[in-house]
Amino acid sequence: MRVLPKANEDCWCGSGQKFKRCHKSTTDPIRPGKVSRLRPVPDSIEKPMWADGTSVSRWDEPDVKSPDVISRMRRTGRDAANILQSLGTIIKPGVTTEEIDEFCHDSAIALGAYPSPLMYPGGSNPFPKSLCTSLNEVICHGIPDDRPLEDGDVLNCDVTIFREGVHGDTNATFYVGTVDEASRRLVEVTREATARGIAAAIPGNPINAIGEAIQSYAEAHGFGVVRDFVGHGIGEQFHTDLQICHYYHPRLDQVIEEGMTFTIEPMITIGNWRARMWSDGWTAVTTDQSRTAQFEHTILITDGEPEILTTPETTPGHPYWDLAGR
Ligand code: MF3
Ligand code: CO
Ligand code: CO
């Protein structure tokens, strides 16, 4: 792990600038807060196997889905996107991530869905909340807590829901109040990198064409691409063993086929892309406290451009996200 310079010392990156003017985040480091008790899910909601603390046994789910699975994924994906979009309307300074989690939890249940992160195994303990909230230098899998959002924060909300036996997984990075120029550039480059990764997901291309498109765009803007977390096959399982790296990985040469469903969810950093894990085993942060952003969609491979299954209802035909981060 890198030892951080003091604010007035030279930045580690060799720019010759003071750390505080260069890679230091403009805000204090994010620290673990207080996590409230588990929220119940009514009996009427169909649950994935981990809801009662049972571990996840993976099975060999096909990468190419049946028409039946695809039509269920369209409905679940659209509702995940609707929830993500509605979270954007309550994000403002003073609101806690726990309040946003509660809103997500209640919205999922109102739609007859289970919030997939709740009790999902991994980390030191199962994930205790219904939404991942990742602030500033938190790369992913942040746990909602009692920290009020501050003016200038960037917040990623990652919504996954389970309904009709399938998952829909989508996330976006939102601005809290007025955000500095460097962070806004990071978010916009991440949005465009995600769009370019999606555009590369066409039949006949190798899987690594996706990472290649994302990495070349992000690095051309001087940003880093996180390696430790990847996109994934999704369907009846939250994560299948199909991996989608967001950087160019020569060995990922499996050919993309029509009917595949997977996520693309690049995490892009202003500084170093290396991740460090908090002791909760979930919260991943950049080692240099530089800010990071992410967008995610669940997509279906078609014979042309991919179909984005996590498009909200109010932006039909809109290719990507006017929903968030603006
Ligand atoms: N939604 C995340 C993803 O994109 C996974 C979150 S797992 C959780 O793959 F347990 F942290 F919720
Ligand atoms: Co995902
Ligand atoms: Co996700």
Short mmCIF file of C-alpha atoms and ligand atoms in Angstrom, two decimals:
data_model
loop_
_atom_site.label_atom_id
_atom_site.label_comp_id
_atom_site.label_asym_id
_atom_site.label_seq_id
_atom_site.Cartn_x
_atom_site.Cartn_y
_atom_site.Cartn_z
CA MET A 1 0.00 0.00 0.00
CA ARG A 2 1.26 3.46 -0.89
CA VAL A 3 2.11 5.79 1.99
CA LEU A 4 0.33 9.03 1.18
CA PRO A 5 2.31 12.29 1.13
CA LYS A 6 1.25 15.18 3.36
CA ALA A 7 -0.97 17.78 1.67
CA ASN A 8 1.93 20.18 0.98
CA GLU A 9 4.45 17.53 -0.10
CA ASP A 10 5.04 16.58 -3.74
CA CYS A 11 2.42 14.33 -5.23
CA TRP A 12 3.43 10.68 -5.61
CA CYS A 13 2.68 10.78 -9.34
CA GLY A 14 5.77 12.82 -10.25
CA SER A 15 3.83 15.84 -11.54
CA GLY A 16 5.91 18.15 -9.34
CA GLN A 17 2.70 19.62 -7.92
CA LYS A 18 1.72 19.61 -4.28
CA PHE A 19 -0.28 16.52 -3.33
CA LYS A 20 -3.27 18.64 -2.32
CA ARG A 21 -3.35 20.28 -5.78
CA CYS A 22 -2.93 16.98 -7.61
CA HIS A 23 -4.12 13.51 -6.63
CA LYS A 24 -5.39 14.20 -3.11
CA SER A 25 -9.14 14.06 -2.97
CA THR A 26 -10.73 17.41 -2.19
CA THR A 27 -12.58 15.86 0.73
CA ASP A 28 -11.64 13.86 3.81
CA PRO A 29 -11.19 10.11 3.42
CA ILE A 30 -14.38 8.07 3.63
CA ARG A 31 -14.52 6.16 6.92
CA PRO A 32 -16.77 3.33 8.06
CA GLY A 33 -20.00 4.62 9.62
CA LYS A 34 -22.78 3.06 11.65
CA VAL A 35 -24.78 0.40 9.80
CA SER A 36 -28.42 0.05 10.85
CA ARG A 37 -30.23 -3.25 11.46
CA LEU A 38 -31.35 -5.61 8.72
CA ARG A 39 -34.49 -4.63 6.83
CA PRO A 40 -37.10 -7.38 6.52
CA VAL A 41 -38.46 -8.66 3.20
CA PRO A 42 -42.09 -9.86 3.16
CA ASP A 43 -42.80 -13.59 2.73
CA SER A 44 -44.67 -12.89 -0.49
CA ILE A 45 -41.46 -11.93 -2.30
CA GLU A 46 -39.61 -14.71 -4.15
CA LYS A 47 -36.08 -14.89 -2.73
CA PRO A 48 -32.69 -16.02 -3.99
CA MET A 49 -31.06 -18.78 -1.95
CA TRP A 50 -28.84 -16.44 0.09
CA ALA A 51 -31.76 -14.51 1.60
CA ASP A 52 -31.87 -16.80 4.64
CA GLY A 53 -28.09 -17.03 5.01
CA THR A 54 -27.69 -20.16 2.85
CA SER A 55 -24.47 -20.03 0.86
CA VAL A 56 -24.56 -19.66 -2.91
CA SER A 57 -24.01 -22.86 -4.83
CA ARG A 58 -23.10 -21.93 -8.37
CA TRP A 59 -24.34 -24.02 -11.28
CA ASP A 60 -23.29 -24.14 -14.88
CA GLU A 61 -25.74 -21.63 -16.36
CA PRO A 62 -25.46 -21.30 -20.15
CA ASP A 63 -23.98 -18.01 -21.41
CA VAL A 64 -26.60 -17.89 -24.20
CA LYS A 65 -30.07 -17.50 -22.70
CA SER A 66 -33.41 -18.97 -23.77
CA PRO A 67 -36.12 -16.63 -25.13
CA ASP A 68 -38.01 -17.18 -21.87
CA VAL A 69 -35.09 -16.08 -19.66
CA ILE A 70 -34.51 -13.10 -21.97
CA SER A 71 -38.08 -11.84 -21.68
CA ARG A 72 -37.96 -12.13 -17.89
CA MET A 73 -34.62 -10.30 -17.86
CA ARG A 74 -36.10 -7.47 -19.91
CA ARG A 75 -38.75 -6.86 -17.26
CA THR A 76 -36.45 -7.22 -14.26
CA GLY A 77 -33.73 -5.10 -15.91
CA ARG A 78 -36.15 -2.30 -16.74
CA ASP A 79 -37.39 -2.14 -13.15
CA ALA A 80 -33.83 -2.12 -11.75
CA ALA A 81 -33.18 0.87 -14.02
CA ASN A 82 -36.40 2.57 -12.90
CA ILE A 83 -35.27 2.26 -9.28
CA LEU A 84 -31.78 3.57 -10.05
CA GLN A 85 -33.29 6.53 -11.86
CA SER A 86 -35.58 7.33 -8.94
CA LEU A 87 -32.66 7.22 -6.48
CA GLY A 88 -31.22 10.14 -8.44
CA THR A 89 -34.13 12.31 -7.36
CA ILE A 90 -33.36 12.02 -3.63
CA ILE A 91 -29.56 12.38 -3.75
CA LYS A 92 -28.56 15.72 -2.21
CA PRO A 93 -26.33 17.07 0.56
CA GLY A 94 -27.50 15.97 4.02
CA VAL A 95 -29.19 12.74 2.93
CA THR A 96 -27.52 9.62 4.38
CA THR A 97 -26.61 6.59 2.27
CA GLU A 98 -28.77 4.58 4.67
CA GLU A 99 -31.80 6.66 3.66
CA ILE A 100 -31.02 5.98 0.00
CA ASP A 101 -30.75 2.26 0.82
CA GLU A 102 -34.13 2.35 2.53
CA PHE A 103 -35.67 4.00 -0.53
CA CYS A 104 -34.13 1.33 -2.79
CA HIS A 105 -35.26 -1.49 -0.50
CA ASP A 106 -38.84 -0.22 -0.31
CA SER A 107 -38.97 0.42 -4.08
CA ALA A 108 -37.81 -3.13 -4.86
CA ILE A 109 -40.42 -4.61 -2.57
CA ALA A 110 -43.15 -2.39 -4.00
CA LEU A 111 -42.28 -3.87 -7.41
CA GLY A 112 -42.43 -7.42 -6.03
CA ALA A 113 -38.65 -7.84 -6.26
CA TYR A 114 -35.92 -8.92 -3.83
CA PRO A 115 -32.95 -6.50 -3.53
CA SER A 116 -30.17 -8.91 -4.59
CA PRO A 117 -27.28 -7.51 -2.47
CA LEU A 118 -29.15 -8.13 0.80
CA MET A 119 -27.39 -11.01 2.63
CA TYR A 120 -25.28 -11.83 -0.45
CA PRO A 121 -22.32 -13.93 0.75
CA GLY A 122 -18.76 -12.61 0.59
CA GLY A 123 -16.68 -10.18 2.62
CA SER A 124 -16.28 -10.82 6.33
CA ASN A 125 -20.04 -11.16 6.66
CA PRO A 126 -22.92 -11.28 4.16
CA PHE A 127 -23.66 -7.89 2.59
CA PRO A 128 -25.98 -6.25 5.14
CA LYS A 129 -27.91 -3.83 2.91
CA SER A 130 -30.05 -3.72 -0.25
CA LEU A 131 -27.90 -1.31 -2.27
CA CYS A 132 -24.19 -0.62 -2.74
CA THR A 133 -23.29 3.05 -2.16
CA SER A 134 -19.73 3.96 -3.13
CA LEU A 135 -18.55 7.49 -2.37
CA ASN A 136 -15.56 9.43 -3.75
CA GLU A 137 -12.51 7.09 -3.43
CA VAL A 138 -14.68 4.03 -2.77
CA ILE A 139 -14.38 1.90 -5.92
CA CYS A 140 -17.36 -0.40 -5.30
CA HIS A 141 -19.44 -2.37 -2.78
CA GLY A 142 -19.68 0.45 -0.23
CA ILE A 143 -22.13 -0.33 2.59
CA PRO A 144 -24.88 2.26 3.24
CA ASP A 145 -24.44 3.90 6.65
CA ASP A 146 -25.24 7.03 8.65
CA ARG A 147 -22.85 9.40 6.82
CA PRO A 148 -24.74 12.39 5.40
CA LEU A 149 -23.80 13.25 1.82
CA GLU A 150 -21.66 16.38 1.48
CA ASP A 151 -21.72 19.04 -1.20
CA GLY A 152 -19.09 18.04 -3.77
CA ASP A 153 -19.26 14.26 -3.22
CA VAL A 154 -19.65 11.81 -6.08
CA LEU A 155 -21.83 8.83 -5.21
CA ASN A 156 -22.24 5.58 -7.10
CA CYS A 157 -25.44 3.66 -6.44
CA ASP A 158 -25.46 0.04 -7.64
CA VAL A 159 -28.96 -1.46 -7.84
CA THR A 160 -29.56 -5.17 -8.40
CA ILE A 161 -32.99 -6.77 -8.08
CA PHE A 162 -34.26 -10.35 -8.41
CA ARG A 163 -37.71 -11.06 -9.81
CA GLU A 164 -39.25 -13.77 -12.01
CA GLY A 165 -36.16 -15.84 -11.19
CA VAL A 166 -33.64 -13.47 -12.80
CA HIS A 167 -31.41 -10.56 -11.80
CA GLY A 168 -31.06 -7.06 -13.29
CA ASP A 169 -27.88 -5.16 -12.31
CA THR A 170 -27.18 -1.48 -13.05
CA ASN A 171 -25.33 1.42 -11.50
CA ALA A 172 -24.55 5.08 -12.06
CA THR A 173 -22.44 7.80 -10.49
CA PHE A 174 -24.34 10.85 -9.25
CA TYR A 175 -23.20 14.34 -8.35
CA VAL A 176 -23.99 15.63 -4.87
CA GLY A 177 -24.52 19.38 -5.12
CA THR A 178 -21.68 21.21 -6.88
CA VAL A 179 -18.82 18.93 -7.91
CA ASP A 180 -15.29 20.01 -8.88
CA GLU A 181 -14.15 20.00 -12.49
CA ALA A 182 -11.73 17.03 -12.21
CA SER A 183 -14.40 14.78 -10.70
CA ARG A 184 -16.94 15.80 -13.34
CA ARG A 185 -14.44 14.96 -16.07
CA LEU A 186 -13.86 11.59 -14.42
CA VAL A 187 -17.59 10.84 -14.37
CA GLU A 188 -18.13 11.91 -17.99
CA VAL A 189 -15.14 9.89 -19.23
CA THR A 190 -16.41 6.85 -17.31
CA ARG A 191 -19.86 7.22 -18.85
CA GLU A 192 -18.38 7.39 -22.35
CA ALA A 193 -15.95 4.50 -21.64
CA THR A 194 -18.93 2.37 -20.61
CA ALA A 195 -20.78 3.31 -23.81
CA ARG A 196 -17.72 2.36 -25.88
CA GLY A 197 -17.39 -0.97 -24.08
CA ILE A 198 -21.06 -1.69 -24.80
CA ALA A 199 -20.64 -0.76 -28.47
CA ALA A 200 -17.80 -3.31 -28.75
CA ALA A 201 -20.06 -6.12 -27.49
CA ILE A 202 -21.13 -7.47 -30.85
CA PRO A 203 -21.22 -11.07 -32.05
CA GLY A 204 -17.95 -12.28 -33.53
CA ASN A 205 -15.79 -9.97 -31.41
CA PRO A 206 -13.72 -11.58 -28.65
CA ILE A 207 -14.76 -10.65 -25.09
CA ASN A 208 -11.49 -8.74 -24.69
CA ALA A 209 -12.55 -6.23 -27.36
CA ILE A 210 -14.78 -4.72 -24.65
CA GLY A 211 -11.91 -4.08 -22.23
CA GLU A 212 -9.73 -2.88 -25.05
CA ALA A 213 -12.27 -0.20 -25.99
CA ILE A 214 -12.72 0.90 -22.37
CA GLN A 215 -9.04 0.94 -21.45
CA SER A 216 -7.85 2.82 -24.51
CA TYR A 217 -10.44 5.56 -23.99
CA ALA A 218 -9.87 5.91 -20.23
CA GLU A 219 -6.09 5.91 -20.47
CA ALA A 220 -6.14 8.44 -23.32
CA HIS A 221 -7.72 10.78 -20.76
CA GLY A 222 -5.01 9.99 -18.18
CA PHE A 223 -7.27 7.83 -16.01
CA GLY A 224 -6.77 4.31 -14.61
CA VAL A 225 -8.88 1.16 -15.06
CA VAL A 226 -9.53 -0.97 -11.98
CA ARG A 227 -8.44 -4.60 -12.45
CA ASP A 228 -9.71 -6.27 -9.27
CA PHE A 229 -13.42 -6.12 -10.14
CA VAL A 230 -14.94 -7.19 -13.44
CA GLY A 231 -18.25 -7.42 -15.27
CA HIS A 232 -20.00 -10.77 -15.22
CA GLY A 233 -22.47 -13.09 -16.83
CA ILE A 234 -25.92 -12.64 -15.26
CA GLY A 235 -29.34 -14.26 -15.54
CA GLU A 236 -30.84 -16.77 -13.14
CA GLN A 237 -27.64 -16.26 -11.17
CA PHE A 238 -26.38 -12.85 -9.98
CA HIS A 239 -22.81 -13.70 -11.08
CA THR A 240 -21.97 -16.54 -13.47
CA ASP A 241 -18.37 -17.52 -14.15
CA LEU A 242 -18.27 -15.51 -17.39
CA GLN A 243 -15.86 -12.62 -16.70
CA ILE A 244 -15.76 -9.28 -18.51
CA CYS A 245 -12.50 -7.45 -17.80
CA HIS A 246 -12.54 -3.70 -18.37
CA TYR A 247 -8.91 -3.69 -19.55
CA TYR A 248 -7.38 -5.62 -22.43
CA HIS A 249 -6.78 -9.20 -21.35
CA PRO A 250 -5.22 -11.28 -24.16
CA ARG A 251 -6.51 -14.62 -22.89
CA LEU A 252 -10.16 -13.51 -22.77
CA ASP A 253 -10.67 -14.50 -26.40
CA GLN A 254 -14.02 -16.30 -26.11
CA VAL A 255 -16.20 -15.13 -28.98
CA ILE A 256 -19.28 -13.04 -28.15
CA GLU A 257 -22.50 -14.74 -29.28
CA GLU A 258 -26.04 -13.56 -29.87
CA GLY A 259 -28.22 -14.29 -26.82
CA MET A 260 -25.50 -13.81 -24.20
CA THR A 261 -26.34 -11.56 -21.24
CA PHE A 262 -23.67 -9.94 -19.11
CA THR A 263 -22.81 -6.71 -17.37
CA ILE A 264 -20.31 -4.04 -18.37
CA GLU A 265 -19.34 -1.94 -15.37
CA PRO A 266 -15.96 -0.22 -15.60
CA MET A 267 -14.48 1.44 -12.53
CA ILE A 268 -12.22 4.32 -13.60
CA THR A 269 -9.83 6.23 -11.32
CA ILE A 270 -8.29 9.70 -11.44
CA GLY A 271 -5.05 8.28 -10.00
CA ASN A 272 -3.84 4.77 -9.20
CA TRP A 273 -6.19 1.93 -10.15
CA ARG A 274 -5.01 -0.34 -7.36
CA ALA A 275 -7.62 -1.30 -4.80
CA ARG A 276 -7.37 -1.78 -1.06
CA MET A 277 -10.08 -3.56 0.92
CA TRP A 278 -11.51 -2.35 4.23
CA SER A 279 -11.67 -4.90 7.03
CA ASP A 280 -15.39 -5.40 6.31
CA GLY A 281 -14.24 -7.39 3.27
CA TRP A 282 -16.58 -5.39 0.99
CA THR A 283 -15.58 -1.74 0.72
CA ALA A 284 -12.85 -1.34 -1.90
CA VAL A 285 -11.00 2.00 -2.03
CA THR A 286 -8.21 3.40 -4.19
CA THR A 287 -4.81 3.13 -2.49
CA ASP A 288 -4.05 6.81 -3.20
CA GLN A 289 -7.46 8.17 -2.15
CA SER A 290 -8.03 9.38 -5.70
CA ARG A 291 -11.64 9.51 -6.78
CA THR A 292 -13.27 6.82 -8.85
CA ALA A 293 -16.47 6.51 -10.89
CA GLN A 294 -18.50 3.67 -12.40
CA PHE A 295 -21.49 3.00 -14.62
CA GLU A 296 -23.08 -0.40 -15.19
CA HIS A 297 -25.61 -1.96 -17.51
CA THR A 298 -26.92 -5.46 -18.02
CA ILE A 299 -26.87 -6.07 -21.77
CA LEU A 300 -28.20 -8.63 -24.23
CA ILE A 301 -26.10 -9.49 -27.29
CA THR A 302 -28.15 -9.19 -30.48
CA ASP A 303 -27.18 -9.50 -34.13
CA GLY A 304 -26.42 -5.76 -34.12
CA GLU A 305 -25.87 -3.24 -31.31
CA PRO A 306 -26.41 -4.77 -27.88
CA GLU A 307 -29.79 -4.30 -26.24
CA ILE A 308 -29.45 -2.52 -22.91
CA LEU A 309 -31.78 -4.40 -20.58
CA THR A 310 -31.36 -1.83 -17.81
CA THR A 311 -32.90 1.15 -19.60
CA PRO A 312 -35.53 3.00 -17.56
CA GLU A 313 -39.05 3.28 -18.88
CA THR A 314 -39.05 7.06 -19.18
CA THR A 315 -36.21 7.14 -21.71
CA PRO A 316 -37.42 4.62 -24.30
CA GLY A 317 -35.11 4.47 -27.23
CA HIS A 318 -32.56 6.55 -25.40
CA PRO A 319 -29.30 4.68 -25.81
CA TYR A 320 -27.63 5.26 -22.49
CA TRP A 321 -28.07 7.32 -19.43
CA ASP A 322 -29.60 10.67 -19.28
CA LEU A 323 -30.74 9.39 -15.95
CA ALA A 324 -27.76 9.98 -13.74
CA GLY A 325 -24.68 11.94 -12.93
CA ARG A 326 -25.93 15.09 -14.51
N1 MF3 B 1 -23.98 -5.18 -8.05
C1 MF3 B 1 -22.62 -5.59 -7.89
C2 MF3 B 1 -22.10 -5.98 -9.25
O1 MF3 B 1 -22.19 -5.17 -10.12
C3 MF3 B 1 -22.45 -6.72 -6.91
C4 MF3 B 1 -22.77 -6.35 -5.54
S1 MF3 B 1 -22.58 -7.71 -4.53
C5 MF3 B 1 -22.99 -7.06 -3.03
O2 MF3 B 1 -21.66 -7.06 -9.54
F1 MF3 B 1 -23.12 -8.06 -2.24
F2 MF3 B 1 -22.04 -6.23 -2.68
F3 MF3 B 1 -24.09 -6.41 -3.12
CO CO B 2 -22.59 -6.27 -11.81
CO CO B 3 -23.93 -3.96 -9.90
#
